[in-house]
């Protein structure tokens, strides 16, 4: 099925698919990176957890009416997706203040955002993925105001669905990052991954951090935490 | 007239006015600061130039229907203004790409923005005046969405007027920073200063920088440049 390596990112390899230019294979790596690539490590099994967790998330979102690139998990570390032209925006939704927003604008950690805060970052590693405003997004992303409105509305819908999804396994969805792309039909669809690498998830009972912050802040064993999330997801079905 | 020193900022002292709590005296200092106070110097006469130039700008804006805090220049370095509760936003309007936006999002220097780009920064020296989006502004500035809309509309009106104002003296208005405040009547009015410290101004004939960038980038003698702007303004009347 998979053909040529098209691109290698920090967390995934992207392969073309033989005889179908509208599909890609995403192969999840064991690498963990943080702080724009400054902190790096490898964790045996991490790629498998992110692939399987992300697949479950996209299946749930599909069942709840969210259009995405996701087709199917192919094996333990790979998934088949629709090829999209990625819109170079990282769309962050925050339900609770944590991480960079606390340092950037001085809001108190754990402050509840109601409505959730939407932030746009320009997906550009050389510039350090800077925060941008809507006007910058229009200049930089080749999107129309309607596209941006659609992207934000979709991100808020994903937030509603994901809050419910994670609550069922006793996790609070603090914040997360999404990427959107345009498929061959020109539709804007949710792309990339949704995993504990791209979400902040706090255990509802204990408050424990159960996401990449375990790596960022050296809080414990990342693989144990990701294994715990996958077990909870498997148990709920 | 002026009574007690209420506050000393990087560029101005702010005094109360005896027997009138609705007024303030702004006293322009000779200090120049850049890069959030990291680079500092004193320039004999700078306070006078900024006071007299800012007074001329506010008079022009008043004649062209912009509500502001400005009452009158009292002497060479001081002006009488309405006391406002400053909204802690630095509202930046950019007609041409220069300065931080080039480094931040990688747009090409001198690129024309049409429509102009509006940026909001949270006025907080400890945080380094970070760029924020509209939702942050609502959280941080005690403003309503209507207030923010009004502020942006006023900033764009000021831009129209200032472009014409500076064009008359052969200067291109590249970008500038505004502050707004609420007066005793609860109205949002333009406050603070509009001077070569807060605008980027390029000579239309030569392209020469005629603003605080002369200090930021060590391009020449700041006082000569500010004196040149004041002379051009005095000549046009
Ligand atoms: N459906 C898709 N079509 C095309 N590219 C995609 C799709 N989904 C994700 N990508 C891109 O795959 C790349 C590899 O992912 P990742 O390793 O996470 O990269 P990065 O280092 O940019 O975070 C990213 O640039 C991501 O935007
Ligand atoms: N009309 C006004 N009422 C109250 N404060 C004002 C008014 N106009 C300007 N200010 C404030 O005066 C202070 C002094 O100005 P400045 O020296 O430029 O300060 P800063 O170091 O914050 O740039 C600033 O905090 C500015 O917001
Ligand atoms: Mg990624
Ligand atoms: Mg100032």
Short mmCIF file of C-alpha atoms and ligand atoms in Angstrom, two decimals:
data_model
loop_
_atom_site.label_atom_id
_atom_site.label_comp_id
_atom_site.label_asym_id
_atom_site.label_seq_id
_atom_site.Cartn_x
_atom_site.Cartn_y
_atom_site.Cartn_z
CA UNK A 1 0.00 0.00 0.00
CA UNK A 2 2.47 2.69 1.08
CA UNK A 3 4.82 3.88 -1.57
CA UNK A 4 7.28 6.79 -1.22
CA UNK A 5 8.23 8.85 1.81
CA UNK A 6 6.79 12.26 0.99
CA UNK A 7 7.71 14.13 4.16
CA UNK A 8 9.12 13.41 7.59
CA UNK A 9 7.87 15.60 10.43
CA UNK A 10 8.70 15.63 14.12
CA UNK A 11 6.05 13.03 15.04
CA UNK A 12 5.09 11.24 11.84
CA UNK A 13 6.29 10.09 8.46
CA UNK A 14 4.00 10.79 5.54
CA UNK A 15 3.91 8.29 2.64
CA UNK A 16 2.21 8.39 -0.72
CA UNK A 17 -0.11 5.50 -1.60
CA UNK A 18 0.56 3.42 -4.70
CA UNK A 19 -1.99 4.16 -7.44
CA UNK A 20 -4.03 6.62 -5.40
CA UNK A 21 -2.80 10.21 -5.30
CA UNK A 22 -5.73 11.23 -3.09
CA UNK A 23 -4.56 9.13 -0.13
CA UNK A 24 -1.61 9.16 2.27
CA UNK A 25 -0.29 6.87 4.97
CA UNK A 26 0.66 8.55 8.24
CA UNK A 27 3.24 6.50 10.13
CA UNK A 28 3.55 7.53 13.79
CA UNK A 29 7.10 7.70 15.13
CA UNK A 30 8.38 7.03 18.64
CA UNK A 31 9.98 10.49 18.83
CA UNK A 32 8.84 13.07 21.34
CA UNK A 33 9.77 16.70 20.84
CA UNK A 34 8.88 19.80 22.84
CA UNK A 35 9.62 23.52 22.89
CA UNK A 36 9.80 23.70 19.09
CA UNK A 37 12.16 20.75 18.85
CA UNK A 38 14.64 21.87 21.52
CA UNK A 39 13.81 18.94 23.86
CA UNK A 40 13.86 15.52 22.21
CA UNK A 41 13.60 11.86 23.20
CA UNK A 42 12.43 8.49 21.93
CA UNK A 43 9.86 6.30 23.66
CA UNK A 44 9.37 2.69 22.65
CA UNK A 45 5.68 2.24 21.84
CA UNK A 46 4.75 5.92 21.65
CA UNK A 47 3.98 5.79 17.92
CA UNK A 48 1.61 2.88 18.48
CA UNK A 49 -0.27 4.67 21.27
CA UNK A 50 -0.69 7.89 19.31
CA UNK A 51 -1.78 6.03 16.20
CA UNK A 52 -4.37 3.94 18.03
CA UNK A 53 -5.64 6.79 20.21
CA UNK A 54 -5.83 9.21 17.29
CA UNK A 55 -7.71 6.58 15.24
CA UNK A 56 -10.29 6.17 18.02
CA UNK A 57 -10.72 9.92 18.28
CA UNK A 58 -11.24 10.35 14.53
CA UNK A 59 -13.73 7.45 14.46
CA UNK A 60 -15.71 9.09 17.25
CA UNK A 61 -15.61 12.47 15.52
CA UNK A 62 -16.75 10.86 12.27
CA UNK A 63 -19.72 9.28 14.08
CA UNK A 64 -20.53 12.75 15.43
CA UNK A 65 -20.58 14.55 12.12
CA UNK A 66 -17.08 16.01 11.88
CA UNK A 67 -15.51 15.79 8.41
CA UNK A 68 -11.91 14.65 8.60
CA UNK A 69 -9.10 13.15 6.56
CA UNK A 70 -9.28 9.86 8.48
CA UNK A 71 -10.00 6.61 6.62
CA UNK A 72 -8.76 3.73 8.82
CA UNK A 73 -5.98 2.42 11.02
CA UNK A 74 -3.87 0.11 8.84
CA UNK A 75 -1.81 -1.46 11.59
CA UNK A 76 -0.45 -0.60 15.03
CA UNK A 77 1.50 2.49 13.93
CA UNK A 78 -0.03 3.56 10.63
CA UNK A 79 -3.24 5.05 9.37
CA UNK A 80 -4.72 5.78 6.00
CA UNK A 81 -5.91 9.35 5.44
CA UNK A 82 -7.15 11.55 2.67
CA UNK A 83 -4.37 13.71 1.27
CA UNK A 84 -5.06 17.37 2.00
CA UNK A 85 -3.35 20.65 1.40
CA UNK A 86 -2.63 21.58 4.99
CA UNK A 87 -3.69 25.11 5.93
CA UNK A 88 -0.59 26.39 7.79
CA UNK A 89 -2.42 27.23 10.99
CA UNK A 90 -2.30 25.53 14.35
CA UNK A 91 -5.77 26.05 15.76
CA UNK A 92 -5.67 25.85 19.56
CA UNK A 93 -8.79 25.60 21.69
CA UNK A 94 -8.45 26.28 25.40
CA UNK A 95 -11.10 25.36 27.99
CA UNK A 96 -8.76 25.92 30.94
CA UNK A 97 -5.65 28.11 31.21
CA UNK A 98 -2.43 26.06 31.07
CA UNK A 99 0.93 26.18 29.32
CA UNK A 100 1.95 29.01 27.04
CA UNK A 101 -1.10 31.24 27.53
CA UNK A 102 -0.28 31.56 31.23
CA UNK A 103 3.24 32.77 30.49
CA UNK A 104 2.23 34.84 27.46
CA UNK A 105 -0.62 36.94 28.83
CA UNK A 106 -0.37 36.30 32.57
CA UNK A 107 -3.78 34.68 33.13
CA UNK A 108 -3.99 32.49 36.20
CA UNK A 109 -3.29 28.78 35.63
CA UNK A 110 -6.49 26.68 35.73
CA UNK A 111 -8.72 29.66 34.98
CA UNK A 112 -11.82 28.43 33.15
CA UNK A 113 -12.47 29.95 29.71
CA UNK A 114 -16.16 30.12 28.93
CA UNK A 115 -16.52 30.48 25.97
CA UNK A 116 -13.34 28.58 25.13
CA UNK A 117 -10.44 30.67 23.82
CA UNK A 118 -9.44 30.06 20.21
CA UNK A 119 -5.86 30.86 19.28
CA UNK A 120 -4.26 30.70 15.86
CA UNK A 121 -0.56 30.02 15.42
CA UNK A 122 1.27 30.25 12.13
CA UNK A 123 2.63 26.76 11.42
CA UNK A 124 6.24 27.70 10.65
CA UNK A 125 9.02 25.99 12.60
CA UNK A 126 11.62 28.61 11.57
CA UNK A 127 9.49 31.37 13.09
CA UNK A 128 8.70 29.23 16.16
CA UNK A 129 4.99 28.85 15.32
CA UNK A 130 4.09 32.40 16.41
CA UNK A 131 0.67 33.41 17.73
CA UNK A 132 -1.17 35.40 15.08
CA UNK A 133 -4.45 37.24 14.81
CA UNK A 134 -7.20 36.68 12.24
CA UNK A 135 -5.86 39.25 9.81
CA UNK A 136 -2.41 37.65 9.85
CA UNK A 137 -4.10 34.28 9.26
CA UNK A 138 -5.81 35.61 6.16
CA UNK A 139 -2.53 37.02 4.85
CA UNK A 140 -0.50 33.90 5.57
CA UNK A 141 -2.81 30.98 4.93
CA UNK A 142 -4.47 31.71 1.61
CA UNK A 143 -7.86 31.46 3.34
CA UNK A 144 -10.92 33.66 3.00
CA UNK A 145 -12.77 35.16 5.98
CA UNK A 146 -15.44 32.47 5.36
CA UNK A 147 -12.82 29.70 5.51
CA UNK A 148 -11.55 31.07 8.81
CA UNK A 149 -15.08 31.26 10.20
CA UNK A 150 -15.67 27.67 9.12
CA UNK A 151 -12.39 26.49 10.67
CA UNK A 152 -13.21 28.13 13.98
CA UNK A 153 -16.75 26.76 14.00
CA UNK A 154 -15.43 23.26 13.26
CA UNK A 155 -12.81 23.58 15.99
CA UNK A 156 -15.50 24.51 18.52
CA UNK A 157 -17.63 21.55 17.40
CA UNK A 158 -14.63 19.25 17.79
CA UNK A 159 -14.18 20.69 21.26
CA UNK A 160 -17.76 19.85 22.24
CA UNK A 161 -17.37 16.29 20.98
CA UNK A 162 -13.92 15.73 22.45
CA UNK A 163 -14.92 17.04 25.87
CA UNK A 164 -17.65 14.37 25.98
CA UNK A 165 -15.34 11.71 24.54
CA UNK A 166 -12.64 12.23 27.15
CA UNK A 167 -15.07 12.76 30.02
CA UNK A 168 -16.29 9.19 29.49
CA UNK A 169 -12.81 7.99 30.37
CA UNK A 170 -12.48 10.40 33.27
CA UNK A 171 -10.22 12.93 31.56
CA UNK A 172 -10.69 16.68 31.42
CA UNK A 173 -9.89 18.22 28.03
CA UNK A 174 -7.88 21.30 29.03
CA UNK A 175 -6.73 22.39 25.57
CA UNK A 176 -5.69 20.95 22.23
CA UNK A 177 -4.26 21.79 18.81
CA UNK A 178 -5.92 21.02 15.50
CA UNK A 179 -4.82 21.28 11.88
CA UNK A 180 -7.16 21.59 8.94
CA UNK A 181 -6.57 20.88 5.28
CA UNK A 182 -8.35 21.13 1.94
CA UNK A 183 -9.13 17.79 0.29
CA UNK A 184 -9.35 17.09 -3.46
CA UNK A 185 -13.00 18.19 -3.46
CA UNK A 186 -11.93 21.55 -1.99
CA UNK A 187 -13.63 20.91 1.35
CA UNK A 188 -11.98 21.93 4.59
CA UNK A 189 -11.52 18.80 6.70
CA UNK A 190 -9.91 18.11 10.05
CA UNK A 191 -6.43 16.67 9.39
CA UNK A 192 -3.25 15.64 11.23
CA UNK A 193 -3.65 13.92 14.64
CA UNK A 194 -5.55 14.20 17.91
CA UNK A 195 -3.55 12.43 20.59
CA UNK A 196 -2.04 13.00 24.03
CA UNK A 197 0.79 14.71 22.10
CA UNK A 198 -1.63 17.39 20.90
CA UNK A 199 -4.11 17.63 23.82
CA UNK A 200 -3.74 18.54 27.49
CA UNK A 201 -5.68 15.92 29.44
CA UNK A 202 -6.03 15.98 33.22
CA UNK A 203 -7.39 13.04 35.23
CA UNK A 204 -10.74 14.20 36.59
CA UNK A 205 -10.35 12.33 39.89
CA UNK A 206 -6.72 13.15 40.73
CA UNK A 207 -5.88 16.18 38.57
CA UNK A 208 -2.84 14.29 37.27
CA UNK A 209 -1.43 15.38 33.89
CA UNK A 210 -1.91 12.61 31.31
CA UNK A 211 -0.38 14.03 28.14
CA UNK A 212 2.88 15.28 26.62
CA UNK A 213 3.39 17.61 29.61
CA UNK A 214 4.66 14.46 31.38
CA UNK A 215 7.58 14.67 28.95
CA UNK A 216 7.82 18.48 28.81
CA UNK A 217 7.94 18.77 32.61
CA UNK A 218 9.66 15.43 33.44
CA UNK A 219 6.71 14.26 35.54
CA UNK A 220 7.05 10.51 35.05
CA UNK A 221 6.93 7.77 32.47
CA UNK A 222 5.22 8.91 29.26
CA UNK A 223 4.55 5.41 27.93
CA UNK A 224 2.75 4.31 31.12
CA UNK A 225 0.51 7.35 30.85
CA UNK A 226 -0.30 6.85 27.15
CA UNK A 227 -0.90 3.13 27.82
CA UNK A 228 -3.34 4.10 30.56
CA UNK A 229 -5.31 6.32 28.16
CA UNK A 230 -5.52 3.59 25.52
CA UNK A 231 -6.64 1.05 28.17
CA UNK A 232 -9.39 3.38 29.33
CA UNK A 233 -10.55 3.85 25.74
CA UNK A 234 -10.53 0.10 25.08
CA UNK A 235 -12.41 -0.55 28.34
CA UNK A 236 -15.26 1.81 27.50
CA UNK A 237 -16.34 -0.11 24.39
CA UNK B 1 -1.92 74.34 37.33
CA UNK B 2 -0.08 71.01 37.69
CA UNK B 3 -0.21 69.50 41.13
CA UNK B 4 1.10 66.05 42.09
CA UNK B 5 3.12 63.55 40.05
CA UNK B 6 0.66 60.73 39.55
CA UNK B 7 2.77 58.40 37.43
CA UNK B 8 6.09 58.41 35.63
CA UNK B 9 6.29 56.35 32.45
CA UNK B 10 9.14 55.76 30.03
CA UNK B 11 8.38 58.86 27.91
CA UNK B 12 6.18 61.13 30.03
CA UNK B 13 5.36 62.25 33.53
CA UNK B 14 1.68 62.45 34.39
CA UNK B 15 0.52 65.14 36.84
CA UNK B 16 -2.82 65.79 38.48
CA UNK B 17 -4.35 69.24 38.02
CA UNK B 18 -5.18 71.36 41.06
CA UNK B 19 -8.94 71.55 41.64
CA UNK B 20 -9.88 69.54 38.56
CA UNK B 21 -9.82 65.74 38.92
CA UNK B 22 -10.96 65.31 35.31
CA UNK B 23 -7.75 66.76 33.86
CA UNK B 24 -4.09 65.75 33.74
CA UNK B 25 -0.87 67.37 32.60
CA UNK B 26 1.38 65.21 30.42
CA UNK B 27 5.00 66.31 30.66
CA UNK B 28 7.18 64.92 27.87
CA UNK B 29 10.63 63.72 28.94
CA UNK B 30 13.88 63.70 27.00
CA UNK B 31 14.29 59.94 27.52
CA UNK B 32 14.27 57.53 24.62
CA UNK B 33 13.73 53.84 25.28
CA UNK B 34 13.46 50.91 22.90
CA UNK B 35 13.08 47.14 22.98
CA UNK B 36 10.86 47.25 26.08
CA UNK B 37 13.25 49.53 27.97
CA UNK B 38 16.44 47.55 27.24
CA UNK B 39 18.00 50.36 25.16
CA UNK B 40 17.94 53.79 26.79
CA UNK B 41 19.29 57.28 26.16
CA UNK B 42 18.53 60.96 26.74
CA UNK B 43 18.20 63.55 23.99
CA UNK B 44 18.16 67.24 24.82
CA UNK B 45 15.01 68.72 23.26
CA UNK B 46 13.25 65.43 22.51
CA UNK B 47 10.45 66.10 25.02
CA UNK B 48 9.75 69.43 23.39
CA UNK B 49 9.56 67.96 19.88
CA UNK B 50 7.23 65.15 20.90
CA UNK B 51 4.99 67.51 22.86
CA UNK B 52 4.70 70.02 20.03
CA UNK B 53 4.32 67.41 17.27
CA UNK B 54 1.78 65.40 19.28
CA UNK B 55 -0.19 68.60 19.99
CA UNK B 56 -0.34 69.40 16.26
CA UNK B 57 -1.49 65.88 15.48
CA UNK B 58 -4.25 65.96 18.09
CA UNK B 59 -5.43 69.38 16.90
CA UNK B 60 -5.65 68.07 13.36
CA UNK B 61 -7.50 64.94 14.49
CA UNK B 62 -9.91 67.09 16.51
CA UNK B 63 -10.64 69.19 13.42
CA UNK B 64 -11.34 65.96 11.56
CA UNK B 65 -13.85 64.55 14.00
CA UNK B 66 -11.71 62.24 16.18
CA UNK B 67 -12.58 62.38 19.89
CA UNK B 68 -9.47 62.54 22.00
CA UNK B 69 -8.19 63.44 25.45
CA UNK B 70 -6.30 66.47 24.10
CA UNK B 71 -7.12 69.97 25.42
CA UNK B 72 -4.11 72.21 24.67
CA UNK B 73 -0.36 72.54 24.74
CA UNK B 74 0.52 74.42 27.94
CA UNK B 75 4.14 75.15 27.15
CA UNK B 76 7.02 73.65 25.19
CA UNK B 77 7.03 70.28 26.96
CA UNK B 78 3.60 69.94 28.56
CA UNK B 79 0.03 69.46 27.45
CA UNK B 80 -3.32 69.46 29.20
CA UNK B 81 -5.48 66.39 28.60
CA UNK B 82 -8.66 64.82 29.85
CA UNK B 83 -7.96 62.17 32.46
CA UNK B 84 -8.99 58.77 31.14
CA UNK B 85 -8.90 55.23 32.38
CA UNK B 86 -6.45 53.81 29.89
CA UNK B 87 -7.59 50.59 28.19
CA UNK B 88 -4.47 48.39 28.49
CA UNK B 89 -4.13 47.78 24.77
CA UNK B 90 -1.56 49.07 22.32
CA UNK B 91 -3.45 49.33 19.06
CA UNK B 92 -1.05 49.15 16.14
CA UNK B 93 -2.03 49.98 12.58
CA UNK B 94 0.28 48.92 9.79
CA UNK B 95 0.09 50.25 6.23
CA UNK B 96 3.47 48.83 5.26
CA UNK B 97 5.42 45.90 6.74
CA UNK B 98 8.28 47.05 8.98
CA UNK B 99 9.72 46.25 12.37
CA UNK B 100 8.37 43.45 14.56
CA UNK B 101 5.81 42.07 12.12
CA UNK B 102 8.58 41.22 9.65
CA UNK B 103 10.47 39.20 12.26
CA UNK B 104 7.33 37.75 13.87
CA UNK B 105 5.46 36.34 10.87
CA UNK B 106 8.07 36.56 8.14
CA UNK B 107 6.28 38.93 5.77
CA UNK B 108 8.55 40.83 3.42
CA UNK B 109 9.70 44.25 4.60
CA UNK B 110 7.88 47.09 2.77
CA UNK B 111 4.98 44.88 1.75
CA UNK B 112 1.85 47.03 1.45
CA UNK B 113 -1.09 46.06 3.63
CA UNK B 114 -4.39 46.93 2.01
CA UNK B 115 -6.54 46.93 4.10
CA UNK B 116 -4.16 48.01 6.86
CA UNK B 117 -3.32 45.36 9.46
CA UNK B 118 -4.59 46.03 12.98
CA UNK B 119 -2.66 44.41 15.81
CA UNK B 120 -3.48 44.46 19.50
CA UNK B 121 -0.77 44.20 22.14
CA UNK B 122 -1.44 43.79 25.83
CA UNK B 123 0.05 46.86 27.53
CA UNK B 124 2.06 45.10 30.24
CA UNK B 125 5.78 45.83 30.53
CA UNK B 126 6.42 42.74 32.69
CA UNK B 127 5.03 40.51 29.95
CA UNK B 128 6.86 42.49 27.24
CA UNK B 129 3.64 43.88 25.67
CA UNK B 130 2.70 40.61 23.95
CA UNK B 131 0.67 40.41 20.75
CA UNK B 132 -2.84 39.21 21.56
CA UNK B 133 -5.96 38.31 19.64
CA UNK B 134 -9.43 39.79 20.06
CA UNK B 135 -10.56 37.19 22.56
CA UNK B 136 -7.52 37.85 24.76
CA UNK B 137 -8.27 41.57 24.50
CA UNK B 138 -11.79 41.01 25.82
CA UNK B 139 -10.46 38.91 28.71
CA UNK B 140 -7.68 41.34 29.63
CA UNK B 141 -9.05 44.81 29.01
CA UNK B 142 -12.50 44.84 30.58
CA UNK B 143 -13.95 45.80 27.19
CA UNK B 144 -17.03 44.50 25.40
CA UNK B 145 -17.02 43.28 21.80
CA UNK B 146 -18.71 46.60 20.91
CA UNK B 147 -15.92 48.57 22.62
CA UNK B 148 -13.32 46.64 20.65
CA UNK B 149 -15.18 47.23 17.41
CA UNK B 150 -15.37 50.94 18.21
CA UNK B 151 -11.65 51.09 19.07
CA UNK B 152 -10.68 49.42 15.80
CA UNK B 153 -12.98 51.66 13.77
CA UNK B 154 -11.53 54.75 15.45
CA UNK B 155 -7.99 53.50 14.85
CA UNK B 156 -8.74 53.07 11.14
CA UNK B 157 -10.25 56.58 10.99
CA UNK B 158 -7.16 57.97 12.69
CA UNK B 159 -5.08 56.14 10.09
CA UNK B 160 -6.97 57.78 7.22
CA UNK B 161 -6.51 61.22 8.77
CA UNK B 162 -2.87 60.74 9.73
CA UNK B 163 -1.90 59.42 6.31
CA UNK B 164 -3.21 62.68 4.82
CA UNK B 165 -1.65 64.78 7.59
CA UNK B 166 1.83 63.33 7.09
CA UNK B 167 1.59 63.19 3.31
CA UNK B 168 1.27 66.98 3.31
CA UNK B 169 4.75 67.16 4.81
CA UNK B 170 6.14 64.50 2.49
CA UNK B 171 6.15 61.64 5.01
CA UNK B 172 4.72 58.17 4.52
CA UNK B 173 2.88 56.79 7.53
CA UNK B 174 4.20 53.23 7.70
CA UNK B 175 2.69 52.19 11.04
CA UNK B 176 1.81 53.63 14.43
CA UNK B 177 0.62 52.75 17.93
CA UNK B 178 -2.44 54.22 19.62
CA UNK B 179 -3.85 54.03 23.13
CA UNK B 180 -7.46 54.61 24.02
CA UNK B 181 -9.06 55.48 27.34
CA UNK B 182 -12.47 56.01 28.87
CA UNK B 183 -13.19 59.58 30.01
CA UNK B 184 -15.42 60.65 32.90
CA UNK B 185 -18.47 60.53 30.63
CA UNK B 186 -17.65 56.89 29.82
CA UNK B 187 -16.75 57.62 26.20
CA UNK B 188 -13.82 55.92 24.53
CA UNK B 189 -11.38 58.62 23.40
CA UNK B 190 -7.96 58.56 21.78
CA UNK B 191 -5.36 59.12 24.52
CA UNK B 192 -1.59 59.09 25.07
CA UNK B 193 0.60 60.54 22.30
CA UNK B 194 1.08 60.47 18.53
CA UNK B 195 4.66 61.41 17.76
CA UNK B 196 7.73 60.14 15.90
CA UNK B 197 8.24 57.96 18.99
CA UNK B 198 5.01 56.11 18.24
CA UNK B 199 4.84 56.25 14.42
CA UNK B 200 7.09 54.96 11.67
CA UNK B 201 7.51 57.80 9.17
CA UNK B 202 9.51 57.48 5.97
CA UNK B 203 10.45 60.45 3.82
CA UNK B 204 8.45 60.07 0.61
CA UNK B 205 11.23 61.47 -1.59
CA UNK B 206 14.27 59.68 -0.12
CA UNK B 207 12.81 56.73 1.83
CA UNK B 208 14.79 57.90 4.87
CA UNK B 209 13.53 56.80 8.29
CA UNK B 210 12.33 59.82 10.26
CA UNK B 211 11.20 58.34 13.57
CA UNK B 212 12.40 56.44 16.64
CA UNK B 213 13.99 53.80 14.39
CA UNK B 214 16.84 56.35 14.03
CA UNK B 215 17.51 55.62 17.71
CA UNK B 216 16.61 51.89 17.64
CA UNK B 217 18.93 51.24 14.69
CA UNK B 218 21.58 53.93 15.35
CA UNK B 219 20.93 55.61 12.01
CA UNK B 220 21.84 59.17 12.92
CA UNK B 221 20.93 62.09 15.14
CA UNK B 222 17.41 61.73 16.54
CA UNK B 223 17.02 65.39 17.47
CA UNK B 224 17.87 66.60 13.96
CA UNK B 225 15.22 64.31 12.56
CA UNK B 226 12.52 65.34 15.03
CA UNK B 227 13.42 68.98 14.48
CA UNK B 228 13.01 68.44 10.73
CA UNK B 229 9.49 67.03 11.24
CA UNK B 230 8.45 69.96 13.44
CA UNK B 231 9.85 72.43 10.91
CA UNK B 232 7.89 70.79 8.10
CA UNK B 233 4.72 70.98 10.20
CA UNK B 234 5.30 74.63 11.05
CA UNK B 235 6.03 75.46 7.41
CA UNK B 236 2.77 74.01 6.14
CA UNK B 237 0.58 76.41 8.12
N1 LIG C 1 -4.20 14.59 5.60
C1 LIG C 1 -3.01 15.15 5.46
N2 LIG C 1 -2.55 15.52 4.24
C2 LIG C 1 -1.33 16.11 4.10
N3 LIG C 1 -0.51 16.35 5.13
C3 LIG C 1 -0.93 16.02 6.37
C4 LIG C 1 -2.18 15.42 6.60
N4 LIG C 1 -2.33 15.24 7.94
C5 LIG C 1 -1.20 15.70 8.51
N5 LIG C 1 -0.35 16.18 7.60
C6 LIG C 1 0.97 16.79 7.81
O1 LIG C 1 1.88 15.77 8.08
C7 LIG C 1 3.08 16.36 8.58
C8 LIG C 1 3.78 15.40 9.50
O2 LIG C 1 3.24 15.42 10.80
P1 LIG C 1 4.16 15.78 12.05
O3 LIG C 1 5.26 14.80 12.18
O4 LIG C 1 3.23 15.96 13.20
O5 LIG C 1 4.79 17.16 11.54
P2 LIG C 1 5.29 18.47 12.33
O6 LIG C 1 6.74 18.24 12.63
O7 LIG C 1 5.04 19.57 11.35
O8 LIG C 1 4.42 18.60 13.58
C9 LIG C 1 2.65 17.69 9.16
O9 LIG C 1 3.19 18.73 8.35
C10 LIG C 1 1.14 17.67 9.02
O10 LIG C 1 0.62 18.97 8.82
N1 LIG C 2 -5.45 60.89 29.10
C1 LIG C 2 -4.78 60.05 29.87
N2 LIG C 2 -5.26 59.67 31.08
C2 LIG C 2 -4.57 58.82 31.86
N3 LIG C 2 -3.40 58.27 31.53
C3 LIG C 2 -2.88 58.58 30.33
C4 LIG C 2 -3.54 59.46 29.43
N4 LIG C 2 -2.78 59.55 28.30
C5 LIG C 2 -1.72 58.76 28.48
N5 LIG C 2 -1.75 58.17 29.69
C6 LIG C 2 -0.77 57.24 30.26
O1 LIG C 2 0.35 57.96 30.70
C7 LIG C 2 1.40 57.04 30.96
C8 LIG C 2 2.72 57.68 30.74
O2 LIG C 2 3.09 57.70 29.38
P1 LIG C 2 4.45 56.99 28.93
O3 LIG C 2 5.62 57.63 29.58
O4 LIG C 2 4.38 56.95 27.43
O5 LIG C 2 4.26 55.54 29.58
P2 LIG C 2 4.79 54.10 29.16
O6 LIG C 2 6.10 53.91 29.83
O7 LIG C 2 3.70 53.18 29.70
O8 LIG C 2 4.82 54.06 27.65
C9 LIG C 2 1.07 55.80 30.12
O9 LIG C 2 0.73 54.75 31.00
C10 LIG C 2 -0.17 56.24 29.32
O10 LIG C 2 -1.01 55.12 29.08
MG1 LIG C 3 2.78 17.68 14.25
MG1 LIG C 4 4.24 55.30 26.18
#
